[in-house]
């Protein structure tokens, strides 16, 4: 690890990444490599958790292509030195802000979108002029291996290097001098990463998880809400950090919504989703066992079947659920959807105000007053009105959590900003040097007070 970091330090110090043309070349090169190896990428995702190629393209590669194009189109403008007003007390002078890269960035990735969540932060780090070490997730081993091969055989290791491994590998990387850490993963490991970063005062972003609610009020377009909730919940077999973890629906619509979501599950995946090519599997036995234990058979409204051999968990709806149930104690991160009734929106707002701040929140409502009330009074990373997950498809929207769901932002301009230090410079002229600030002060305090009155 020492050698990996040393090489990157030398490369960064060479000043190569300060050239915008170099950054653009590397982004384009990464896009070309991904395009050239699309089929192998689908294959490795399929081997890791039977991810359907459509979902691999839509939620991994397409997102990266879109981000690369957005960065390439804007990087010149964002990387420009910006002049700002000069202050009177510094007269005569000029002031400007120079966007500068931090240096060596370590990106630590999760397994659930193992290509997109590994490379999306990398794009921002490259655009901003950093060198990058990527640690893909060991829990998606085929994809981790492929990413490492593609990166390490195409890029100068001083500039961009993938290091495969588990927690121990990450820890040894963290003990090296790094300039920025970008972590995506669980809240539990996020705390460990932050402690390590504190040792060397390394700045960091934590993209974490949590229980993201969907709220469906009385005014919602129910069939459309059901379809969009089912899509956001069961895509990637529910292993999505922003998937709706559970649903709160107005009591008067509870049964109808449950039936409509059940209907959508059948129309998406047929009567037996285990036979569908469009439904992914759970990543490993540990997560399979965890999820299987969250299913309480007497509370299953739909689904509930599991198969440990193929790590299959049927899209499942659970009802008669309260906050005391096991399924409400932690982020579900799988295809199990508890649907809870509510009578009064105000009460739900109070309940959620007392829970951890989630990464996402979704409101299904055609009532403007309710839309404003929910958006204004609840804290969460980001979300949608009348949809789920889709806010991630807009590069103009910053993405990140709040509270237990993390801190820091990325996507589009915020990716560039996250990996950039805005260096502030004041350039003073030499033709005038007002003596006021220099000791001995004698009567100067009186004059200072008079003068500052007018500033
Ligand atoms: P995880 O926290 O178990 O692992 C993430 C990364 O940390 C992996 O690369 C792993 O090797 C490394 N790691 C694990 N233990 C470590 C330790 N003790 N020291 C150092 N490194 C360690 O997360 P996961 O299971 O891969 O992902 C699932 C979690 O990630 C869920 O909570 C989900 O909500 C969250 N998530 C968040 C986002 C987001 O954008 N906010 C995106 C995807 C997933």
CSV table of C-alpha atoms and ligand atoms in Angstrom, one decimal:
chain,number,residue,atom,x,y,z
A,1,UNK,CA,0.0,0.0,0.0
A,2,UNK,CA,2.9,2.3,0.8
A,3,UNK,CA,4.2,1.9,-2.8
A,4,UNK,CA,0.7,2.4,-4.3
A,5,UNK,CA,0.3,5.7,-2.4
A,6,UNK,CA,3.9,6.8,-3.0
A,7,UNK,CA,3.5,6.3,-6.8
A,8,UNK,CA,0.3,8.4,-6.7
A,9,UNK,CA,2.1,11.1,-4.7
A,10,UNK,CA,4.8,11.3,-7.3
A,11,UNK,CA,2.3,11.4,-10.1
A,12,UNK,CA,0.3,14.2,-8.4
A,13,UNK,CA,3.4,16.2,-7.7
A,14,UNK,CA,4.3,16.0,-11.4
A,15,UNK,CA,1.4,18.4,-12.1
A,16,UNK,CA,0.0,16.2,-14.9
A,17,UNK,CA,-3.5,16.2,-13.4
A,18,UNK,CA,-3.6,20.0,-13.3
A,19,UNK,CA,-4.0,20.0,-17.1
A,20,UNK,CA,-7.7,20.0,-17.9
A,21,UNK,CA,-6.9,18.3,-21.3
A,22,UNK,CA,-5.4,15.3,-19.3
A,23,UNK,CA,-8.5,15.0,-17.1
A,24,UNK,CA,-10.8,15.0,-20.1
A,25,UNK,CA,-8.7,12.4,-21.9
A,26,UNK,CA,-8.9,10.1,-19.0
A,27,UNK,CA,-12.6,10.5,-18.6
A,28,UNK,CA,-13.2,9.8,-22.2
A,29,UNK,CA,-10.8,6.8,-22.0
A,30,UNK,CA,-12.8,5.4,-19.1
A,31,UNK,CA,-16.0,5.8,-21.1
A,32,UNK,CA,-14.5,4.0,-24.1
A,33,UNK,CA,-13.2,1.1,-21.9
A,34,UNK,CA,-16.7,0.7,-20.3
A,35,UNK,CA,-18.4,0.7,-23.8
A,36,UNK,CA,-15.9,-1.8,-25.1
A,37,UNK,CA,-16.5,-4.2,-22.2
A,38,UNK,CA,-20.2,-3.8,-21.7
A,39,UNK,CA,-21.0,-7.5,-22.2
A,40,UNK,CA,-18.3,-8.6,-19.7
A,41,UNK,CA,-19.7,-6.1,-17.2
A,42,UNK,CA,-23.3,-7.5,-17.6
A,43,UNK,CA,-21.8,-11.0,-17.2
A,44,UNK,CA,-19.9,-10.2,-14.0
A,45,UNK,CA,-23.0,-8.6,-12.5
A,46,UNK,CA,-25.0,-11.6,-13.5
A,47,UNK,CA,-22.5,-13.9,-11.8
A,48,UNK,CA,-22.5,-11.9,-8.6
A,49,UNK,CA,-26.2,-11.6,-8.1
A,50,UNK,CA,-28.0,-12.4,-11.3
A,51,UNK,CA,-28.5,-8.8,-12.1
A,52,UNK,CA,-30.6,-8.5,-15.3
A,53,UNK,CA,-28.7,-6.8,-18.2
A,54,UNK,CA,-31.4,-4.2,-18.6
A,55,UNK,CA,-30.9,-3.1,-15.0
A,56,UNK,CA,-27.1,-3.3,-15.4
A,57,UNK,CA,-27.3,-0.9,-18.3
A,58,UNK,CA,-29.9,1.5,-16.9
A,59,UNK,CA,-28.6,1.7,-13.3
A,60,UNK,CA,-24.9,1.2,-13.8
A,61,UNK,CA,-23.4,2.0,-17.2
A,62,UNK,CA,-26.0,4.6,-18.5
A,63,UNK,CA,-25.6,6.6,-15.3
A,64,UNK,CA,-21.9,6.7,-15.7
A,65,UNK,CA,-22.0,7.6,-19.4
A,66,UNK,CA,-24.4,10.4,-18.5
A,67,UNK,CA,-22.2,11.7,-15.7
A,68,UNK,CA,-19.0,11.5,-17.9
A,69,UNK,CA,-20.7,13.5,-20.7
A,70,UNK,CA,-21.9,16.1,-18.2
A,71,UNK,CA,-18.4,16.5,-16.7
A,72,UNK,CA,-16.8,16.7,-20.1
A,73,UNK,CA,-19.2,19.4,-21.2
A,74,UNK,CA,-18.7,21.6,-18.0
A,75,UNK,CA,-15.2,20.9,-16.7
A,76,UNK,CA,-13.6,23.9,-18.5
A,77,UNK,CA,-16.0,26.3,-16.9
A,78,UNK,CA,-15.9,24.8,-13.4
A,79,UNK,CA,-12.1,24.5,-13.3
A,80,UNK,CA,-11.6,28.2,-14.2
A,81,UNK,CA,-10.1,30.6,-11.7
A,82,UNK,CA,-12.9,32.9,-10.4
A,83,UNK,CA,-12.3,36.6,-9.7
A,84,UNK,CA,-14.1,38.0,-6.7
A,85,UNK,CA,-14.6,41.5,-5.4
A,86,UNK,CA,-11.7,42.9,-3.4
A,87,UNK,CA,-12.2,44.2,0.1
A,88,UNK,CA,-11.7,47.9,1.0
A,89,UNK,CA,-9.3,47.1,3.8
A,90,UNK,CA,-6.9,45.4,1.4
A,91,UNK,CA,-6.8,48.3,-1.1
A,92,UNK,CA,-5.0,48.1,-3.5
A,93,UNK,CA,-5.4,44.4,-4.3
A,94,UNK,CA,-7.2,41.7,-6.4
A,95,UNK,CA,-8.8,38.5,-5.2
A,96,UNK,CA,-9.5,35.2,-6.8
A,97,UNK,CA,-10.4,31.6,-6.1
A,98,UNK,CA,-8.5,28.9,-7.7
A,99,UNK,CA,-10.1,25.4,-7.8
A,100,UNK,CA,-7.4,22.9,-6.8
A,101,UNK,CA,-7.5,19.2,-6.4
A,102,UNK,CA,-6.9,17.7,-3.0
A,103,UNK,CA,-4.3,15.1,-4.2
A,104,UNK,CA,-4.8,11.4,-3.6
A,105,UNK,CA,-8.4,10.3,-3.3
A,106,UNK,CA,-9.4,6.9,-1.9
A,107,UNK,CA,-12.8,5.6,-3.1
A,108,UNK,CA,-14.3,2.8,-1.0
A,109,UNK,CA,-17.2,1.1,-2.8
A,110,UNK,CA,-20.2,-1.1,-1.7
A,111,UNK,CA,-21.4,-4.2,-3.6
A,112,UNK,CA,-25.0,-3.3,-4.4
A,113,UNK,CA,-24.3,-1.2,-7.6
A,114,UNK,CA,-20.7,-2.5,-7.8
A,115,UNK,CA,-19.8,-0.6,-11.0
A,116,UNK,CA,-21.8,2.6,-10.8
A,117,UNK,CA,-21.1,3.3,-7.1
A,118,UNK,CA,-17.4,2.5,-7.5
A,119,UNK,CA,-16.8,4.6,-10.6
A,120,UNK,CA,-19.2,7.5,-10.1
A,121,UNK,CA,-17.2,9.2,-7.4
A,122,UNK,CA,-14.0,8.4,-9.4
A,123,UNK,CA,-15.3,10.5,-12.2
A,124,UNK,CA,-15.7,13.5,-10.0
A,125,UNK,CA,-12.3,13.0,-8.5
A,126,UNK,CA,-10.6,12.8,-11.9
A,127,UNK,CA,-12.5,15.8,-13.2
A,128,UNK,CA,-11.3,17.8,-10.3
A,129,UNK,CA,-7.7,16.8,-11.0
A,130,UNK,CA,-6.9,14.2,-8.3
A,131,UNK,CA,-5.3,10.8,-8.5
A,132,UNK,CA,-7.5,7.9,-7.4
A,133,UNK,CA,-7.2,4.6,-5.6
A,134,UNK,CA,-10.4,2.5,-5.9
A,135,UNK,CA,-11.2,-0.2,-3.4
A,136,UNK,CA,-14.2,-2.2,-5.0
A,137,UNK,CA,-16.4,-4.4,-2.8
A,138,UNK,CA,-15.2,-7.9,-2.1
A,139,UNK,CA,-18.8,-8.9,-1.8
A,140,UNK,CA,-19.3,-8.6,-5.6
A,141,UNK,CA,-16.1,-10.6,-6.4
A,142,UNK,CA,-16.6,-11.0,-10.2
A,143,UNK,CA,-17.3,-7.4,-10.7
A,144,UNK,CA,-14.5,-6.4,-8.4
A,145,UNK,CA,-12.0,-8.5,-10.4
A,146,UNK,CA,-13.2,-7.2,-13.7
A,147,UNK,CA,-13.0,-3.6,-12.6
A,148,UNK,CA,-9.5,-4.1,-11.2
A,149,UNK,CA,-8.4,-5.8,-14.5
A,150,UNK,CA,-9.9,-3.0,-16.7
A,151,UNK,CA,-8.4,-0.2,-14.6
A,152,UNK,CA,-5.0,-1.7,-13.8
A,153,UNK,CA,-4.3,-2.7,-17.4
A,154,UNK,CA,-5.3,0.6,-18.9
A,155,UNK,CA,-4.3,3.4,-16.5
A,156,UNK,CA,-1.0,4.6,-15.1
A,157,UNK,CA,-1.1,3.3,-11.5
A,158,UNK,CA,0.3,6.6,-10.3
A,159,UNK,CA,-2.9,8.2,-11.6
A,160,UNK,CA,-5.7,5.5,-11.2
A,161,UNK,CA,-5.3,2.2,-9.4
A,162,UNK,CA,-7.7,-0.4,-8.2
A,163,UNK,CA,-6.9,-2.4,-5.1
A,164,UNK,CA,-9.0,-5.4,-4.4
A,165,UNK,CA,-9.6,-6.7,-0.9
A,166,UNK,CA,-11.7,-6.7,2.2
A,167,UNK,CA,-11.9,-4.7,5.4
A,168,UNK,CA,-8.3,-5.4,6.2
A,169,UNK,CA,-7.1,-4.1,2.8
A,170,UNK,CA,-9.2,-1.0,3.4
A,171,UNK,CA,-7.7,-0.5,6.8
A,172,UNK,CA,-4.2,-0.7,5.5
A,173,UNK,CA,-5.0,1.8,2.8
A,174,UNK,CA,-6.5,4.1,5.4
A,175,UNK,CA,-3.3,4.0,7.4
A,176,UNK,CA,-1.4,5.7,4.5
A,177,UNK,CA,-1.4,9.5,4.0
A,178,UNK,CA,-4.4,10.2,1.8
A,179,UNK,CA,-5.9,13.6,0.9
A,180,UNK,CA,-9.6,12.7,0.6
A,181,UNK,CA,-11.7,9.6,1.4
A,182,UNK,CA,-15.0,8.9,-0.3
A,183,UNK,CA,-16.9,6.1,1.3
A,184,UNK,CA,-20.2,4.5,0.2
A,185,UNK,CA,-21.6,1.8,2.5
A,186,UNK,CA,-23.3,1.1,5.8
A,187,UNK,CA,-23.6,3.5,8.6
A,188,UNK,CA,-21.8,1.1,10.9
A,189,UNK,CA,-18.7,0.9,8.7
A,190,UNK,CA,-19.0,4.6,7.9
A,191,UNK,CA,-18.3,5.3,11.6
A,192,UNK,CA,-15.2,3.1,11.5
A,193,UNK,CA,-13.9,5.0,8.3
A,194,UNK,CA,-14.5,8.3,10.0
A,195,UNK,CA,-12.5,7.3,13.0
A,196,UNK,CA,-9.6,6.3,10.8
A,197,UNK,CA,-9.8,9.5,8.8
A,198,UNK,CA,-9.7,11.5,12.1
A,199,UNK,CA,-6.2,10.0,12.9
A,200,UNK,CA,-4.8,11.9,9.9
A,201,UNK,CA,-7.5,14.7,9.7
A,202,UNK,CA,-8.3,13.5,6.2
A,203,UNK,CA,-11.5,15.1,4.8
A,204,UNK,CA,-14.2,12.7,3.8
A,205,UNK,CA,-17.6,12.1,2.3
A,206,UNK,CA,-19.9,9.4,3.8
A,207,UNK,CA,-22.6,8.1,1.5
A,208,UNK,CA,-24.6,5.8,3.9
A,209,UNK,CA,-28.0,4.2,4.1
A,210,UNK,CA,-31.1,4.1,6.3
A,211,UNK,CA,-34.8,3.4,6.2
A,212,UNK,CA,-36.3,5.6,3.4
A,213,UNK,CA,-40.0,5.9,3.6
A,214,UNK,CA,-42.7,6.3,0.9
A,215,UNK,CA,-45.8,8.1,2.0
A,216,UNK,CA,-49.0,7.7,0.1
A,217,UNK,CA,-51.8,10.1,1.0
A,218,UNK,CA,-55.5,10.0,0.3
A,219,UNK,CA,-55.2,12.2,-2.8
A,220,UNK,CA,-52.5,10.0,-4.6
A,221,UNK,CA,-53.0,8.5,-8.0
A,222,UNK,CA,-53.0,5.0,-6.5
A,223,UNK,CA,-52.4,2.7,-9.5
A,224,UNK,CA,-49.4,4.8,-10.6
A,225,UNK,CA,-48.1,5.1,-7.0
A,226,UNK,CA,-48.3,1.3,-6.7
A,227,UNK,CA,-46.4,0.8,-10.0
A,228,UNK,CA,-43.6,3.3,-9.1
A,229,UNK,CA,-43.2,2.0,-5.6
A,230,UNK,CA,-43.0,-1.6,-6.8
A,231,UNK,CA,-40.4,-0.6,-9.4
A,232,UNK,CA,-38.2,1.3,-6.9
A,233,UNK,CA,-38.5,-1.4,-4.3
A,234,UNK,CA,-37.9,-4.5,-6.4
A,235,UNK,CA,-35.3,-3.2,-8.8
A,236,UNK,CA,-31.9,-4.8,-7.9
A,237,UNK,CA,-34.0,-7.1,-5.6
A,238,UNK,CA,-34.4,-4.2,-3.2
A,239,UNK,CA,-30.7,-3.9,-2.6
A,240,UNK,CA,-30.7,-0.2,-3.4
A,241,UNK,CA,-29.7,2.5,-0.9
A,242,UNK,CA,-32.5,4.8,-2.0
A,243,UNK,CA,-35.2,2.2,-2.4
A,244,UNK,CA,-38.5,2.8,-0.5
A,245,UNK,CA,-37.8,0.8,2.7
A,246,UNK,CA,-41.4,0.8,3.8
A,247,UNK,CA,-44.7,2.5,2.9
A,248,UNK,CA,-47.1,4.6,5.0
A,249,UNK,CA,-50.5,4.8,3.3
A,250,UNK,CA,-53.7,6.5,4.4
A,251,UNK,CA,-55.9,4.0,6.2
A,252,UNK,CA,-58.7,4.4,3.6
A,253,UNK,CA,-56.4,3.3,0.8
A,254,UNK,CA,-54.4,0.6,2.6
A,255,UNK,CA,-56.0,-2.5,1.2
A,256,UNK,CA,-56.3,-1.1,-2.2
A,257,UNK,CA,-52.6,-0.1,-2.4
A,258,UNK,CA,-51.5,-3.6,-1.1
A,259,UNK,CA,-53.6,-5.2,-3.9
A,260,UNK,CA,-52.3,-2.8,-6.5
A,261,UNK,CA,-48.7,-3.4,-5.6
A,262,UNK,CA,-49.4,-7.2,-5.6
A,263,UNK,CA,-50.8,-6.8,-9.1
A,264,UNK,CA,-47.7,-4.9,-10.2
A,265,UNK,CA,-45.4,-7.6,-8.8
A,266,UNK,CA,-47.3,-10.2,-10.9
A,267,UNK,CA,-47.2,-8.0,-14.0
A,268,UNK,CA,-43.4,-7.4,-13.6
A,269,UNK,CA,-42.2,-10.9,-12.7
A,270,UNK,CA,-45.1,-13.3,-13.4
A,271,UNK,CA,-46.8,-15.6,-10.9
A,272,UNK,CA,-43.4,-17.2,-10.0
A,273,UNK,CA,-40.7,-14.5,-9.9
A,274,UNK,CA,-38.1,-17.2,-9.3
A,275,UNK,CA,-38.5,-18.1,-13.0
A,276,UNK,CA,-38.2,-14.5,-14.1
A,277,UNK,CA,-34.9,-13.3,-15.8
A,278,UNK,CA,-35.8,-9.8,-14.6
A,279,UNK,CA,-35.4,-10.3,-10.9
A,280,UNK,CA,-32.0,-10.3,-9.2
A,281,UNK,CA,-30.8,-12.5,-6.3
A,282,UNK,CA,-29.4,-11.6,-2.9
A,283,UNK,CA,-25.7,-10.9,-2.9
A,284,UNK,CA,-24.6,-13.5,-0.3
A,285,UNK,CA,-25.7,-16.0,2.3
A,286,UNK,CA,-25.2,-13.6,5.2
A,287,UNK,CA,-27.7,-11.1,3.7
A,288,UNK,CA,-30.0,-13.9,2.6
A,289,UNK,CA,-30.2,-15.3,6.1
A,290,UNK,CA,-30.7,-11.8,7.5
A,291,UNK,CA,-33.6,-11.1,5.1
A,292,UNK,CA,-35.2,-14.4,5.5
A,293,UNK,CA,-35.4,-13.8,9.2
A,294,UNK,CA,-37.2,-10.5,8.7
A,295,UNK,CA,-40.2,-12.3,7.1
A,296,UNK,CA,-42.8,-13.1,9.8
A,297,UNK,CA,-45.1,-15.6,7.9
A,298,UNK,CA,-48.3,-14.6,9.6
A,299,UNK,CA,-47.8,-11.0,8.5
A,300,UNK,CA,-47.1,-11.8,4.8
A,301,UNK,CA,-49.8,-10.2,2.5
A,302,UNK,CA,-48.0,-11.4,-0.6
A,303,UNK,CA,-44.9,-13.5,-1.4
A,304,UNK,CA,-42.7,-14.7,1.4
A,305,UNK,CA,-41.1,-17.7,-0.4
A,306,UNK,CA,-37.3,-18.1,-0.2
A,307,UNK,CA,-34.7,-20.4,-1.6
A,308,UNK,CA,-31.3,-20.5,0.2
A,309,UNK,CA,-29.6,-22.4,-2.7
A,310,UNK,CA,-30.2,-19.7,-5.2
A,311,UNK,CA,-30.4,-16.9,-2.6
A,312,UNK,CA,-33.9,-16.1,-3.9
A,313,UNK,CA,-36.3,-14.0,-1.8
A,314,UNK,CA,-39.7,-13.5,-3.4
A,315,UNK,CA,-40.9,-9.9,-3.7
A,316,UNK,CA,-42.8,-9.8,-0.4
A,317,UNK,CA,-45.5,-7.4,1.0
A,318,UNK,CA,-46.0,-7.4,4.8
A,319,UNK,CA,-48.9,-5.8,6.6
A,320,UNK,CA,-50.0,-5.5,10.3
A,321,UNK,CA,-46.6,-4.1,11.0
A,322,UNK,CA,-45.6,-1.7,13.8
A,323,UNK,CA,-42.3,-0.1,14.7
A,324,UNK,CA,-41.7,-3.0,17.1
A,325,UNK,CA,-41.4,-5.6,14.3
A,326,UNK,CA,-37.9,-6.9,13.4
A,327,UNK,CA,-38.4,-5.6,9.8
A,328,UNK,CA,-38.7,-2.0,11.2
A,329,UNK,CA,-35.5,-2.2,13.3
A,330,UNK,CA,-33.0,-1.8,10.5
A,331,UNK,CA,-32.6,-0.9,6.9
A,332,UNK,CA,-34.2,-3.8,5.0
A,333,UNK,CA,-32.0,-3.7,1.9
A,334,UNK,CA,-33.9,-6.5,0.2
A,335,UNK,CA,-37.3,-7.2,-1.6
A,336,UNK,CA,-39.5,-7.0,1.5
A,337,UNK,CA,-42.0,-4.2,1.7
A,338,UNK,CA,-43.9,-3.4,4.9
A,339,UNK,CA,-47.0,-1.3,4.3
A,340,UNK,CA,-48.3,0.6,7.4
A,341,UNK,CA,-51.5,2.6,7.6
A,342,UNK,CA,-51.9,6.2,8.9
A,343,UNK,CA,-54.9,8.4,9.7
A,344,UNK,CA,-53.3,11.8,10.0
A,345,UNK,CA,-50.4,13.2,8.0
A,346,UNK,CA,-49.4,15.5,10.9
A,347,UNK,CA,-48.9,12.4,13.1
A,348,UNK,CA,-46.7,10.7,10.5
A,349,UNK,CA,-44.6,13.8,10.3
A,350,UNK,CA,-44.1,13.8,14.1
A,351,UNK,CA,-43.3,10.1,14.0
A,352,UNK,CA,-40.7,10.5,11.3
A,353,UNK,CA,-39.2,13.6,12.9
A,354,UNK,CA,-38.2,11.4,15.8
A,355,UNK,CA,-36.5,8.7,13.6
A,356,UNK,CA,-33.0,8.8,12.0
A,357,UNK,CA,-32.9,11.1,9.0
A,358,UNK,CA,-33.2,8.9,5.9
A,359,UNK,CA,-31.3,9.0,2.6
A,360,UNK,CA,-34.5,9.4,0.6
A,361,UNK,CA,-38.2,10.1,1.1
A,362,UNK,CA,-41.0,9.7,-1.4
A,363,UNK,CA,-44.4,11.3,-1.3
A,364,UNK,CA,-47.3,10.2,-3.4
A,365,UNK,CA,-49.9,13.0,-3.4
A,366,UNK,CA,-51.7,15.3,-5.7
A,367,UNK,CA,-52.4,17.7,-2.9
A,368,UNK,CA,-50.1,20.7,-3.0
A,369,UNK,CA,-50.5,21.6,0.6
A,370,UNK,CA,-49.5,18.1,1.7
A,371,UNK,CA,-46.5,18.2,-0.7
A,372,UNK,CA,-45.3,21.4,0.8
A,373,UNK,CA,-45.9,20.2,4.4
A,374,UNK,CA,-43.9,17.0,4.0
A,375,UNK,CA,-41.0,18.6,2.1
A,376,UNK,CA,-40.7,21.5,4.5
A,377,UNK,CA,-41.0,19.6,7.8
A,378,UNK,CA,-39.0,16.4,7.3
A,379,UNK,CA,-35.3,16.1,6.9
A,380,UNK,CA,-33.9,13.6,4.4
A,381,UNK,CA,-31.1,13.4,1.8
A,382,UNK,CA,-33.3,13.9,-1.3
A,383,UNK,CA,-36.3,12.3,-2.9
A,384,UNK,CA,-39.3,12.5,-5.2
A,385,UNK,CA,-42.9,13.6,-5.3
A,386,UNK,CA,-44.9,11.0,-7.1
A,387,UNK,CA,-42.0,8.7,-7.9
A,388,UNK,CA,-39.2,6.7,-6.3
A,389,UNK,CA,-35.4,6.5,-6.9
A,390,UNK,CA,-35.7,8.5,-10.2
A,391,UNK,CA,-34.2,11.7,-8.7
A,392,UNK,CA,-30.8,10.0,-9.1
A,393,UNK,CA,-31.3,10.3,-12.9
A,394,UNK,CA,-30.8,14.0,-12.9
A,395,UNK,CA,-27.1,15.1,-12.9
A,396,UNK,CA,-28.3,18.6,-11.8
A,397,UNK,CA,-29.5,17.3,-8.5
A,398,UNK,CA,-26.8,16.9,-5.7
A,399,UNK,CA,-26.9,13.5,-4.1
A,400,UNK,CA,-26.1,12.8,-0.5
A,401,UNK,CA,-27.4,12.0,3.0
A,402,UNK,CA,-28.0,13.9,6.2
A,403,UNK,CA,-27.5,12.7,9.8
A,404,UNK,CA,-27.2,8.9,10.0
A,405,UNK,CA,-27.5,8.7,6.2
A,406,UNK,CA,-24.2,10.4,5.8
A,407,UNK,CA,-22.8,13.8,4.7
A,408,UNK,CA,-21.3,15.4,1.6
A,409,UNK,CA,-22.7,15.5,-1.9
A,410,UNK,CA,-21.9,14.3,-5.4
A,411,UNK,CA,-23.2,14.0,-8.9
A,412,UNK,CA,-22.6,16.6,-11.6
A,413,UNK,CA,-21.2,20.0,-10.3
A,414,UNK,CA,-21.3,18.8,-6.7
A,415,UNK,CA,-18.9,15.9,-7.6
A,416,UNK,CA,-16.5,18.4,-9.0
A,417,UNK,CA,-16.9,20.6,-5.9
A,418,UNK,CA,-16.5,17.7,-3.4
A,419,UNK,CA,-13.1,16.8,-4.8
A,420,UNK,CA,-11.9,20.4,-5.1
A,421,UNK,CA,-10.4,22.7,-2.6
A,422,UNK,CA,-11.2,26.3,-3.5
A,423,UNK,CA,-7.9,28.0,-2.9
A,424,UNK,CA,-8.4,31.7,-2.0
A,425,UNK,CA,-5.7,34.2,-3.1
A,426,UNK,CA,-5.4,37.9,-2.4
A,427,UNK,CA,-2.8,39.6,-4.6
A,428,UNK,CA,-1.6,42.8,-3.1
A,429,UNK,CA,-0.1,45.7,-5.1
A,430,UNK,CA,3.1,47.2,-3.9
A,431,UNK,CA,2.6,50.9,-4.9
A,432,UNK,CA,0.8,51.8,-1.7
A,433,UNK,CA,1.3,50.6,1.9
A,434,UNK,CA,-1.1,52.2,4.3
A,435,UNK,CA,0.8,52.4,7.7
A,436,UNK,CA,-2.4,52.2,9.9
A,437,UNK,CA,-2.1,48.4,10.7
A,438,UNK,CA,1.5,48.5,12.0
A,439,UNK,CA,2.5,49.1,15.6
A,440,UNK,CA,3.1,51.3,17.5
A,441,UNK,CA,-0.7,51.9,17.6
A,442,UNK,CA,-0.8,55.0,19.9
A,443,UNK,CA,-3.9,57.0,18.7
A,444,UNK,CA,-4.7,54.5,15.9
A,445,UNK,CA,-7.5,52.8,17.7
A,446,UNK,CA,-9.6,56.0,17.6
A,447,UNK,CA,-9.0,56.3,13.9
A,448,UNK,CA,-9.7,52.6,13.3
A,449,UNK,CA,-13.1,52.9,15.0
A,450,UNK,CA,-14.0,56.0,12.9
A,451,UNK,CA,-12.9,54.4,9.7
A,452,UNK,CA,-14.6,51.0,10.3
A,453,UNK,CA,-17.9,52.9,10.9
A,454,UNK,CA,-18.0,53.6,7.2
A,455,UNK,CA,-17.2,50.1,6.0
B,1,LIG,P1,-20.3,-2.0,3.9
B,1,LIG,O1,-20.3,-0.9,4.8
B,1,LIG,O2,-20.4,-3.4,4.6
B,1,LIG,O3,-19.0,-2.1,3.0
B,1,LIG,C1,-18.6,-1.0,2.2
B,1,LIG,C2,-17.1,-1.0,1.9
B,1,LIG,O4,-16.4,-0.9,3.2
B,1,LIG,C3,-16.6,-2.3,1.3
B,1,LIG,O5,-15.7,-1.9,0.3
B,1,LIG,C4,-15.9,-3.0,2.4
B,1,LIG,O6,-14.8,-3.8,2.0
B,1,LIG,C5,-15.5,-1.9,3.3
B,1,LIG,N1,-15.4,-2.3,4.7
B,1,LIG,C6,-16.3,-3.1,5.4
B,1,LIG,N2,-15.9,-3.2,6.7
B,1,LIG,C7,-14.8,-2.4,6.8
B,1,LIG,C8,-14.0,-2.1,8.0
B,1,LIG,N3,-14.2,-2.6,9.2
B,1,LIG,N4,-13.0,-1.2,7.8
B,1,LIG,C9,-12.7,-0.7,6.6
B,1,LIG,N5,-13.5,-1.0,5.5
B,1,LIG,C10,-14.5,-1.8,5.6
B,1,LIG,O7,-21.6,-1.8,3.0
B,1,LIG,P2,-22.2,-2.7,1.9
B,1,LIG,O8,-22.8,-3.9,2.6
B,1,LIG,O9,-21.2,-3.0,0.8
B,1,LIG,O10,-23.3,-1.8,1.3
B,1,LIG,C11,-24.6,-1.7,1.9
B,1,LIG,C12,-24.8,-0.4,2.6
B,1,LIG,O11,-24.4,0.7,1.9
B,1,LIG,C13,-26.3,-0.2,2.9
B,1,LIG,O12,-26.4,0.3,4.3
B,1,LIG,C14,-26.7,0.9,1.9
B,1,LIG,O13,-27.8,1.7,2.3
B,1,LIG,C15,-25.4,1.7,1.8
B,1,LIG,N6,-25.3,2.3,0.5
B,1,LIG,C16,-25.4,3.7,0.5
B,1,LIG,C17,-25.3,4.3,-0.8
B,1,LIG,C18,-25.4,5.8,-0.9
B,1,LIG,O14,-25.1,6.3,-2.0
B,1,LIG,N7,-25.6,6.5,0.1
B,1,LIG,C19,-25.2,3.5,-1.9
B,1,LIG,C20,-25.2,2.2,-1.8
B,1,LIG,C21,-25.2,1.6,-0.6
